[in-house]
Short mmCIF file of C-alpha atoms (C1' of nucleotides) in Angstrom, two decimals:
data_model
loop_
_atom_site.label_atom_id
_atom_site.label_comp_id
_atom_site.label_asym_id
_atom_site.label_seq_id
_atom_site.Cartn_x
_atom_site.Cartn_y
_atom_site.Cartn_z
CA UNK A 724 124.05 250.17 226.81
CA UNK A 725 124.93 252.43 223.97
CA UNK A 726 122.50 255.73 224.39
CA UNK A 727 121.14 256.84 220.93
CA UNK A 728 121.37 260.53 220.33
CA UNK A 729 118.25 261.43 218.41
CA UNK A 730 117.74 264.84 219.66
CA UNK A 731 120.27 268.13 219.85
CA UNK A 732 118.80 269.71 222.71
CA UNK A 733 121.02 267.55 224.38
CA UNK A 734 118.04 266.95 227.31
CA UNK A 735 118.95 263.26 227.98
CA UNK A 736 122.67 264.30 228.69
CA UNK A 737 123.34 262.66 231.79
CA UNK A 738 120.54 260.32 232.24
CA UNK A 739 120.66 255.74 231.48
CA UNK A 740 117.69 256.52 228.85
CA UNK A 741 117.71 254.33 226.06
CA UNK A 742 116.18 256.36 223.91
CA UNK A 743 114.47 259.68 224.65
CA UNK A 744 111.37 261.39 223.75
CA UNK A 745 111.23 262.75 219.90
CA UNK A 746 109.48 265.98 220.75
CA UNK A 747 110.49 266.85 224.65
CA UNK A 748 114.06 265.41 224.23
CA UNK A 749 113.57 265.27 228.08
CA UNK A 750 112.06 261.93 229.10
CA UNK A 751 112.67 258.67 227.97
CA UNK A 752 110.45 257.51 225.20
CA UNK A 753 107.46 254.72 226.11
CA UNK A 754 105.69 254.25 222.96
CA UNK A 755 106.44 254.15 219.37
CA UNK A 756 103.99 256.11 217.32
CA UNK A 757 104.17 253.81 213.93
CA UNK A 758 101.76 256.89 211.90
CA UNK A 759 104.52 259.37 212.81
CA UNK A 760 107.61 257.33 213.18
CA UNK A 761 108.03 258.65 216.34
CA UNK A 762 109.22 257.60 219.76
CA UNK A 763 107.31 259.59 222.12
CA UNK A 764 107.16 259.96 226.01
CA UNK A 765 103.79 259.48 228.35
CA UNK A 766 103.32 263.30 228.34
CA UNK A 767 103.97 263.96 224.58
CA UNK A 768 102.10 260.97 223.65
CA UNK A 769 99.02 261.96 225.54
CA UNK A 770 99.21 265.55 224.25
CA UNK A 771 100.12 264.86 220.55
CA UNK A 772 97.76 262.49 219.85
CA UNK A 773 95.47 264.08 221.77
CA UNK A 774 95.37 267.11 219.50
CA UNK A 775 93.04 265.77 217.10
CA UNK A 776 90.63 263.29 216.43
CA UNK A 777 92.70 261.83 213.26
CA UNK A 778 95.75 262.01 215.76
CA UNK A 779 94.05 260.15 218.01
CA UNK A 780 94.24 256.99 215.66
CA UNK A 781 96.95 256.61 215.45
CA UNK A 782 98.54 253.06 215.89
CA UNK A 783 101.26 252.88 218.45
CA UNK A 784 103.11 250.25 220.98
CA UNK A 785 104.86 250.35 223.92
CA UNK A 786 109.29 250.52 223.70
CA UNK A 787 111.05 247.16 223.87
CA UNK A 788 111.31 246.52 227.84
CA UNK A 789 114.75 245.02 227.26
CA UNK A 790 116.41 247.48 224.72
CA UNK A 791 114.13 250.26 225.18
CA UNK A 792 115.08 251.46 221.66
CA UNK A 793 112.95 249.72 219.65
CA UNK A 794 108.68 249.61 219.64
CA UNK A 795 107.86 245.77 221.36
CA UNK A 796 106.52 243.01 218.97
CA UNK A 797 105.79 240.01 221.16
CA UNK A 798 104.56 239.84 224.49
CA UNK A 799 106.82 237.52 226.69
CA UNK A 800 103.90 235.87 229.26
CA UNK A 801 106.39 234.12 231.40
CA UNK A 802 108.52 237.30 231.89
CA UNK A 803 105.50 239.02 231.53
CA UNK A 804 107.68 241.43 229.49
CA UNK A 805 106.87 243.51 226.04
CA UNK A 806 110.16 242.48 223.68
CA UNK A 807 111.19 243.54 220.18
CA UNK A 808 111.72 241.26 217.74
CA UNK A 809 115.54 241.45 218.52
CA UNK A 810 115.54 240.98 221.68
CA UNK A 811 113.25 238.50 221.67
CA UNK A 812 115.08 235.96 219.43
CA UNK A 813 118.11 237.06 221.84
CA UNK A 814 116.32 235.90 224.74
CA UNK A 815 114.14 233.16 223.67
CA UNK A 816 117.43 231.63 222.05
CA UNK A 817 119.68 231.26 225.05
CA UNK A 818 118.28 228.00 225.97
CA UNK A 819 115.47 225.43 226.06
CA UNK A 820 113.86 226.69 229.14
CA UNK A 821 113.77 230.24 227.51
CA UNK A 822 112.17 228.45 223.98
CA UNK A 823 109.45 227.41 225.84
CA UNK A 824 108.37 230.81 226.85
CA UNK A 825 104.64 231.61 225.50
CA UNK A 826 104.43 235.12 223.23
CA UNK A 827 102.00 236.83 221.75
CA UNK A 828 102.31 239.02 219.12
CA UNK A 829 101.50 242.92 220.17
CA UNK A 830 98.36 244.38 218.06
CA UNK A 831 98.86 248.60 217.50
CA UNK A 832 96.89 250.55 220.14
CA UNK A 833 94.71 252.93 218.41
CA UNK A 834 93.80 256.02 220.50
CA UNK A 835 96.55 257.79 223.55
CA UNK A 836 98.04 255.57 226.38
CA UNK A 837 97.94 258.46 228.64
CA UNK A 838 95.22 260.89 230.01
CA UNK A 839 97.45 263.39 231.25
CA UNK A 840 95.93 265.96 234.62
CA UNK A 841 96.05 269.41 233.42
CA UNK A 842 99.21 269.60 236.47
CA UNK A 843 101.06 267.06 234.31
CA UNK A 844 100.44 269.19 231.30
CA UNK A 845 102.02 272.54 232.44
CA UNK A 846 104.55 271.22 234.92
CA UNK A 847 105.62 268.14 232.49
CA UNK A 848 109.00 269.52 231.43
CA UNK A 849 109.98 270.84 234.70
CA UNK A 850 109.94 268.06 237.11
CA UNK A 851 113.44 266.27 237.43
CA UNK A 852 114.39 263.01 235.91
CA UNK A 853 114.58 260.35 238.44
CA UNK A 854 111.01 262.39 239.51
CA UNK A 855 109.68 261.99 236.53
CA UNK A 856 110.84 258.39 235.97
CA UNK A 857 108.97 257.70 239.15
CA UNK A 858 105.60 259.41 237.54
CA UNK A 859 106.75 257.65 234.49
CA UNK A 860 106.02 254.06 236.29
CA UNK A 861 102.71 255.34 238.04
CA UNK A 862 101.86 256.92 234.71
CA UNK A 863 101.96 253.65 232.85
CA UNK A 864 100.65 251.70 235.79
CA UNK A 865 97.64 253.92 236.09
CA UNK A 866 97.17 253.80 232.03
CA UNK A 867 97.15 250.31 232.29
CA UNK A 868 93.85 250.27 234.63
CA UNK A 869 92.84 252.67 232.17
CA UNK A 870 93.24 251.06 228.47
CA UNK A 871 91.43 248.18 229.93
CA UNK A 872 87.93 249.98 229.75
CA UNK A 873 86.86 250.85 226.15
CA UNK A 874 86.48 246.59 225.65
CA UNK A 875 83.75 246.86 228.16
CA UNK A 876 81.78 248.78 225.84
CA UNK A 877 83.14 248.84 222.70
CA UNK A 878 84.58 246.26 220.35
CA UNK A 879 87.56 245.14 222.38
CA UNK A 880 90.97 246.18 220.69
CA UNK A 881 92.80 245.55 223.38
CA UNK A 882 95.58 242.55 222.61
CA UNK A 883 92.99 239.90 224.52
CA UNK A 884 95.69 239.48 227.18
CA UNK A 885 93.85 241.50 229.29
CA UNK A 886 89.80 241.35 229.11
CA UNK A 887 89.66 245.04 229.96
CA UNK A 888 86.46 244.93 230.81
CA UNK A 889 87.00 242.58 233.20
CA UNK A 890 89.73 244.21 235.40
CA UNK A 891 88.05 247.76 234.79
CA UNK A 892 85.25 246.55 236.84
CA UNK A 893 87.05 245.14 239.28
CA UNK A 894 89.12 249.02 239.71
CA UNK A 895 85.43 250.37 240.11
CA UNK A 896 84.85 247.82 242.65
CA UNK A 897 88.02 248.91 244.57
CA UNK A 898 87.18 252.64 243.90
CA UNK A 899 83.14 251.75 244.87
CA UNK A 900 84.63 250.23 247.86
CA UNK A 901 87.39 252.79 248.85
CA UNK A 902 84.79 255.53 248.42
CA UNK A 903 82.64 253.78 251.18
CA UNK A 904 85.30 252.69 252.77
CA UNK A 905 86.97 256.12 253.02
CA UNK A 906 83.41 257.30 253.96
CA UNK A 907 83.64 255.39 257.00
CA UNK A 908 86.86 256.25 258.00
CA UNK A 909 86.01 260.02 257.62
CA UNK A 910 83.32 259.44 259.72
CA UNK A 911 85.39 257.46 262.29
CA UNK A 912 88.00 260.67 262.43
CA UNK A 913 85.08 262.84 263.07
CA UNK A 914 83.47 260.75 265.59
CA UNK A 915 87.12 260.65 267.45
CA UNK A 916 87.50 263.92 266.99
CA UNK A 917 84.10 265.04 268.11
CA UNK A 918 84.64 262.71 271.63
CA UNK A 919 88.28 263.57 272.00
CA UNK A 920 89.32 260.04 272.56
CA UNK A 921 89.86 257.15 270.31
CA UNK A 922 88.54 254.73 272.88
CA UNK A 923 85.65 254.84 275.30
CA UNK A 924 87.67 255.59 278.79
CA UNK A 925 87.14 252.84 281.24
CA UNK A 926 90.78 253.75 283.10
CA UNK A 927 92.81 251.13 281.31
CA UNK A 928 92.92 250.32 277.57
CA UNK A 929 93.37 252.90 275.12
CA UNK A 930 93.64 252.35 271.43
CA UNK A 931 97.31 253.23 269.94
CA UNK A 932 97.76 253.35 266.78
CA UNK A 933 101.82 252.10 265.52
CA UNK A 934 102.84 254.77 263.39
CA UNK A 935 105.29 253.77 261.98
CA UNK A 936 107.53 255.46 259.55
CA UNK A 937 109.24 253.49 257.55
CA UNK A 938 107.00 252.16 254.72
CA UNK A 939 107.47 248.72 254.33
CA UNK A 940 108.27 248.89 250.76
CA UNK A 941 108.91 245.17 250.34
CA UNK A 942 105.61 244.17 251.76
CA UNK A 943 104.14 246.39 249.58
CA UNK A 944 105.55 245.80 246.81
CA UNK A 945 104.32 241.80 247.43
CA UNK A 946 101.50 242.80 247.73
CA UNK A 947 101.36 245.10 244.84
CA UNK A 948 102.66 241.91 242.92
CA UNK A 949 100.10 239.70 244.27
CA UNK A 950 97.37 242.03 243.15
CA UNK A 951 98.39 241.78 239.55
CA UNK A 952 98.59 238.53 239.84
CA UNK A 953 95.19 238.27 240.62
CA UNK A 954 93.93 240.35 237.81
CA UNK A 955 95.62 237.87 235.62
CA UNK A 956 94.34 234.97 237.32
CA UNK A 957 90.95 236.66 236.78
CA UNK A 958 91.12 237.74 233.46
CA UNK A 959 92.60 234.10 232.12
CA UNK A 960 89.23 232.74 233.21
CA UNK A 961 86.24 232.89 230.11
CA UNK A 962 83.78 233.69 232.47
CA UNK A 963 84.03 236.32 235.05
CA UNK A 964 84.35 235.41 238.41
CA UNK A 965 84.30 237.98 240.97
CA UNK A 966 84.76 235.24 243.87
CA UNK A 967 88.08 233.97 242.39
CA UNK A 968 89.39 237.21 242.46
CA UNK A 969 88.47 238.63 245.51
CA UNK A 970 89.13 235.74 247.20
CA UNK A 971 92.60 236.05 246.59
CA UNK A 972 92.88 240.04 247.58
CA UNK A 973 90.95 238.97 250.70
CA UNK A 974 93.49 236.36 251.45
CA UNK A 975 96.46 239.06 250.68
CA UNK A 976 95.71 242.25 251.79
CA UNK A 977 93.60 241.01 255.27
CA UNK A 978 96.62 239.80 256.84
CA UNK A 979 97.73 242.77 257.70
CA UNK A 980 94.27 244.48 257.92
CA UNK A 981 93.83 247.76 260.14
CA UNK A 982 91.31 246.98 262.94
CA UNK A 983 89.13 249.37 263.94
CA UNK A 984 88.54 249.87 267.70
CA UNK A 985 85.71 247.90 268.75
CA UNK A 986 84.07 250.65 271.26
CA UNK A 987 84.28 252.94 268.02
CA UNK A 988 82.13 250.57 266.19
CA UNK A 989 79.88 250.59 269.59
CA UNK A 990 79.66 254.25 269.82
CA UNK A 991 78.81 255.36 266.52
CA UNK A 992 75.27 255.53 266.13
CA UNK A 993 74.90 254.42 262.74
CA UNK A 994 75.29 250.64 262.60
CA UNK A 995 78.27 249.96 260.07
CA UNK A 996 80.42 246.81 259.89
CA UNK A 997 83.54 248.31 258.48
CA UNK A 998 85.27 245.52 256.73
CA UNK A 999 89.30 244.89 256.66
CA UNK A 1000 91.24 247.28 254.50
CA UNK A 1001 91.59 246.38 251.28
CA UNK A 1002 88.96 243.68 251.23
CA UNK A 1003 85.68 243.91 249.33
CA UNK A 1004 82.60 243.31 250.90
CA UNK A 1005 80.58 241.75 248.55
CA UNK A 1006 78.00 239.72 250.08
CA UNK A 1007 76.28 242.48 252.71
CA UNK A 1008 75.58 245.99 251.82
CA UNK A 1009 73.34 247.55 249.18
CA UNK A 1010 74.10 246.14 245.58
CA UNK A 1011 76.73 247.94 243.26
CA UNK A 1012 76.00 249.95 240.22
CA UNK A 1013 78.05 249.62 238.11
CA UNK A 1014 78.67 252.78 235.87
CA UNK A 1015 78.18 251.76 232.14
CA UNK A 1016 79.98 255.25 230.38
CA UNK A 1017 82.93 256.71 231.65
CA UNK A 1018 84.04 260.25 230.50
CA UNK A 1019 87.89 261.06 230.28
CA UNK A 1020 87.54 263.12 233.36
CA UNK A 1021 85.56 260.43 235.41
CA UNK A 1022 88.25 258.22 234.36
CA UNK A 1023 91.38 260.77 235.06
CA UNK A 1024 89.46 261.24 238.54
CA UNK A 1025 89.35 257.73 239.28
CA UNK A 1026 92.85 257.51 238.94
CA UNK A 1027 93.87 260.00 240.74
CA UNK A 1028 91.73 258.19 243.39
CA UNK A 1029 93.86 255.36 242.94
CA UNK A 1030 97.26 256.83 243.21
CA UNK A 1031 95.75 258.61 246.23
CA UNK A 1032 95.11 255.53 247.71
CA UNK A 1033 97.78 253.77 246.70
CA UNK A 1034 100.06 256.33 248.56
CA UNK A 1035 98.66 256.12 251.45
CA UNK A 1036 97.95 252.29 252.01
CA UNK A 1037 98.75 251.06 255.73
CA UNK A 1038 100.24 247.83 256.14
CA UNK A 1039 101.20 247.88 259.98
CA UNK A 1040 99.37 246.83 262.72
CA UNK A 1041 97.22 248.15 264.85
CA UNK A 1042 97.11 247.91 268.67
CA UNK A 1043 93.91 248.58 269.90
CA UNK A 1044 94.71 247.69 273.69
CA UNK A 1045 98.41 249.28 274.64
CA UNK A 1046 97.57 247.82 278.04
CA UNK A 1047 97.10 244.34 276.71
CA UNK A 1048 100.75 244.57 274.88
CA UNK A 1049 102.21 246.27 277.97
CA UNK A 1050 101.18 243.63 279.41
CA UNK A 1051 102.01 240.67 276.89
CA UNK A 1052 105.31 241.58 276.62
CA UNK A 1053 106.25 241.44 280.49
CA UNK A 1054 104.34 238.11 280.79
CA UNK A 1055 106.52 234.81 281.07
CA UNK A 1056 106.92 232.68 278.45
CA UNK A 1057 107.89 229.14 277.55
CA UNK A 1058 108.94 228.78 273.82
CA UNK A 1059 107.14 231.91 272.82
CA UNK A 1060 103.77 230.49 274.50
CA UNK A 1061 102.33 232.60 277.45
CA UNK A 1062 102.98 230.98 280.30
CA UNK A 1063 101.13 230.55 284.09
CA UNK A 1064 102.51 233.02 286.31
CA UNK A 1065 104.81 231.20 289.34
CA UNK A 1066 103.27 231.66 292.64
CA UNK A 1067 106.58 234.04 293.76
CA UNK A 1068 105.68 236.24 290.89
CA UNK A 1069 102.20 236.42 291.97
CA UNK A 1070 103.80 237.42 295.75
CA UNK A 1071 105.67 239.83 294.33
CA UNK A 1072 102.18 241.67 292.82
CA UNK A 1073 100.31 241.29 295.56
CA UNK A 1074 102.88 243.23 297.89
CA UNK A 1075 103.73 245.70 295.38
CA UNK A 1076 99.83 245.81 295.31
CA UNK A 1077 100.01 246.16 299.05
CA UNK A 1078 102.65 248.86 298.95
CA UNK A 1079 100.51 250.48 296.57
CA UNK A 1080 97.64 250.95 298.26
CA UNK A 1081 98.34 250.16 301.67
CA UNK A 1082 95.81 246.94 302.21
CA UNK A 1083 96.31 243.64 302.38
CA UNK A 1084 94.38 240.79 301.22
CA UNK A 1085 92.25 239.60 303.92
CA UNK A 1086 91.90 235.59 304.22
CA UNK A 1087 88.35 234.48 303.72
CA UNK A 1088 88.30 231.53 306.81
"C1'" DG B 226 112.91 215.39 231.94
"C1'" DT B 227 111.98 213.64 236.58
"C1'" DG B 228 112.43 212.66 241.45
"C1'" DG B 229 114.56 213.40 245.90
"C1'" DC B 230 116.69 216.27 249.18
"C1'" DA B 231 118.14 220.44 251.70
"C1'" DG B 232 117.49 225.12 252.67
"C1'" DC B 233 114.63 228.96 252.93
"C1'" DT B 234 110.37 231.85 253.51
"C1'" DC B 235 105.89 232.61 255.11
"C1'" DG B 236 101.61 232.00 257.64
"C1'" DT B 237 99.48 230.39 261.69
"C1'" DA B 238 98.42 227.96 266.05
"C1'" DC B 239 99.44 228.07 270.73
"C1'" DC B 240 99.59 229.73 275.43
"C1'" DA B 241 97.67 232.74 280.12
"C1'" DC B 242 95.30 236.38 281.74
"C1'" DA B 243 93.56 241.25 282.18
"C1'" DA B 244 90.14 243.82 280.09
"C1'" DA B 245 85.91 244.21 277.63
"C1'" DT B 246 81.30 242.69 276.94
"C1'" DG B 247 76.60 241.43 277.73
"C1'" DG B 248 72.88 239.23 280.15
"C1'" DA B 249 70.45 238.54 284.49
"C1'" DG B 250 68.74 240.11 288.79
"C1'" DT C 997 65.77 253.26 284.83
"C1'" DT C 998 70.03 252.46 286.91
"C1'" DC C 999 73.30 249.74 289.17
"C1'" DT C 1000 75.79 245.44 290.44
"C1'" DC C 1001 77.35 240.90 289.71
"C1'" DC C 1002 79.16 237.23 287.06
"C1'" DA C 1003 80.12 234.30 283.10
"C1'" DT C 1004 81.88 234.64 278.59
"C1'" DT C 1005 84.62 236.63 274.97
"C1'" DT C 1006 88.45 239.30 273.23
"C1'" DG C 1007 93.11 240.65 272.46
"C1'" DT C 1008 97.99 240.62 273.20
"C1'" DG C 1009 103.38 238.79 271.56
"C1'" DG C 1010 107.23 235.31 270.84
"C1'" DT C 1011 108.12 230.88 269.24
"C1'" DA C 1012 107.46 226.35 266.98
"C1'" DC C 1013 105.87 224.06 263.20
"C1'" DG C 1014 104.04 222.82 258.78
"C1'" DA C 1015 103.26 224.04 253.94
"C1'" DG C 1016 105.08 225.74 249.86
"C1'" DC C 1017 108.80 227.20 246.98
"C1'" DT C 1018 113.49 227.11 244.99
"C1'" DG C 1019 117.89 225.33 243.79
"C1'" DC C 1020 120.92 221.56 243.29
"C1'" DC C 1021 122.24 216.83 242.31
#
DNA sequence: GTGGCAGCTCGTACCACAAATGGAG
DNA sequence: TTCTCCATTTGTGGTACGAGCTGCC
């Protein structure tokens, strides 16, 4: 793909940008400001039209996904894709199948994509590019959660795609719940901290945590995938739903659920039933408030919540018994199935149990 | 465009038994 | 109040199997 050279500092020298940012001429552009003719970046966006209250209305759109050089006019649903008009009569005219392919036209966004931190502000131009391409996706993932408020309580100008208010809510439910839910788990690291021991000691089990490593970026990436689905499934519905939606994220995300150690949930003295990760306890606890106003920073904080979270998200499993697997995976089996223990094997315990200890078992007649 | 088939992926039930749990005495 | 006994419940991993999806004819 041809690279346009639109600015002479020569920043985007090296890079596979389409098209890079008007002001910085160091990141590849996102939006197209249409009031200043501009292709603009997530940082300069955010801190252009963020300069003034008349540049804050100004109407932009997000860069063709397929050409990146050119602002997107149609919204692709089945590639779920933002297209210019180019490239969408390019790829809606390859075939029939591609025809059939729902759009919707792309209203102008008043108002900034992007709420920058004030650490994205003064390090912006000096983090590297495939960095900043990386903080370019979380950037526009976490401005996505966060266009999708105003609706809620002002006239909706989102494009209708996406009933902000709707999916909003449902990122203060996650953040309501993460905040309790990382309540708990502070608590639980105190309370193992403050007894030393994960587990209550009776001389056998002991709870190990699998810490494992490698992130399982496919499985998270599913279920990163499934989650949006879900917001779409939610926000296609007229009326708001909360059980079709969290439904679904139960059904995803408690699969691999952390458990938490059962003599944990014993010992700490204030009752708690600490649901699965990622699931939202709706039905039990006190009711949720939801927070009608937002300010920028309440909003900037919540993402920053998310990301948080979203970095450290644990998909493996938890042992809570390493005797119990140390002693599963020595156990006989037929086709994977545990299996009764031959009477020679149980021979061979008893006089290992006899060498052991140095008595034998003493017949009862 | 529709139906049938093969191949693939994914989730879950199944098994035995030691350990954990809780009630009764 | 504390301890012991005993019945019940829980948790553990590898494999088979069914459901769902995709691609091809």
């Amino acid at each position: 793909m041809m690279k346009e050279e639109i600015c002479d500092a020569g920043g985007d020298v090296g890079n596979n940008w389409a098209r890079v940012c008007d002001t910085c001429c160091s990141a590849p552009c996102t939006v197209y400001c249409r009031a200043d003719s501009a292709y603009l970046c997530a940082g300069c966006d955010a801190r252009v039209h963020a300069a003034n209250r008349v540049a804050s209305r100004h109407e932009h759109v997000r860069v063709c996904e397929a050409c990146e050089s050119a602002p997107a006019a149609f919204l692709c649903k089945a590639d779920a894709a933002s297209l210019c008009t180019a490239c969408d009569a390019d790829i809606h005219s390859a075939n029939s199948l591609a025809r059939r392919h729902q759009r919707v036209p792309i209203p102008p966004i008043p108002g900034c994509l992007y709420v920058p931190s004030a650490a994205e502000t003064e390090d912006s131009f000096m983090v590297t590019e495939i960095d900043e391409t990386i903080a370019e996706e979380e950037e526009e993932e976490a401005a996505s959660w966060l266009l999708l408020n105003p609706g809620k309580n002002s006239t909706n100008q989102n494009t209708g795609f996406l009933f902000g208010g709707e999916v909003d809510e449902y990122l203060d439910l996650l953040e309501y719940n993460s905040s309790v839910e990382n309540q708990f788990t502070d608590q639980y690291n105190q309370l193992q901290q403050h007894y030393g021991a994960p587990h209550k000691s009776y001389g056998g089990d002991s709870v190990v945590p699998i810490q494992s490593t490698d992130a399982k970026d496919h499985l998270q990436q599913k279920q990163h995938q499934s989650f949006q689905f879900d917001l779409d499934y939610d926000s296609s519905k007229t009326a708001y739903s909360y059980n079709g939606s969290i439904s679904h994220s139960i059904s995803v995300s408690s699969v691999d659920g952390e458990v938490v150690p059962e003599s944990t949930m014993s010992d700490i003295p204030t009752p708690h039933t600490r649901p699965f990760k990622g699931t939202i306890d709706l039905f039990s606890g006190p009711p949720i408030q939801m927070p009608s106003q937002l300010t920028p920073m309440d909003r900037e904080a919540r993402v920053l919540r998310y990301r948080e979270k979203k970095k450290t998200r644990k998909f493996e499993k938890t042992i809570r018994y390493a005797s119990r697997k140390a002693y599963a995976e020595t156990r006989p089996r037929i086709k994977g199935r545990f299996a009764k223990r031959s009477d020679a094997e149980v021979e061979v315990d008893q006089m290992s149990l006899m060498r052991e200890t140095g008595y034998g078992i003493v017949p009862s007649f």
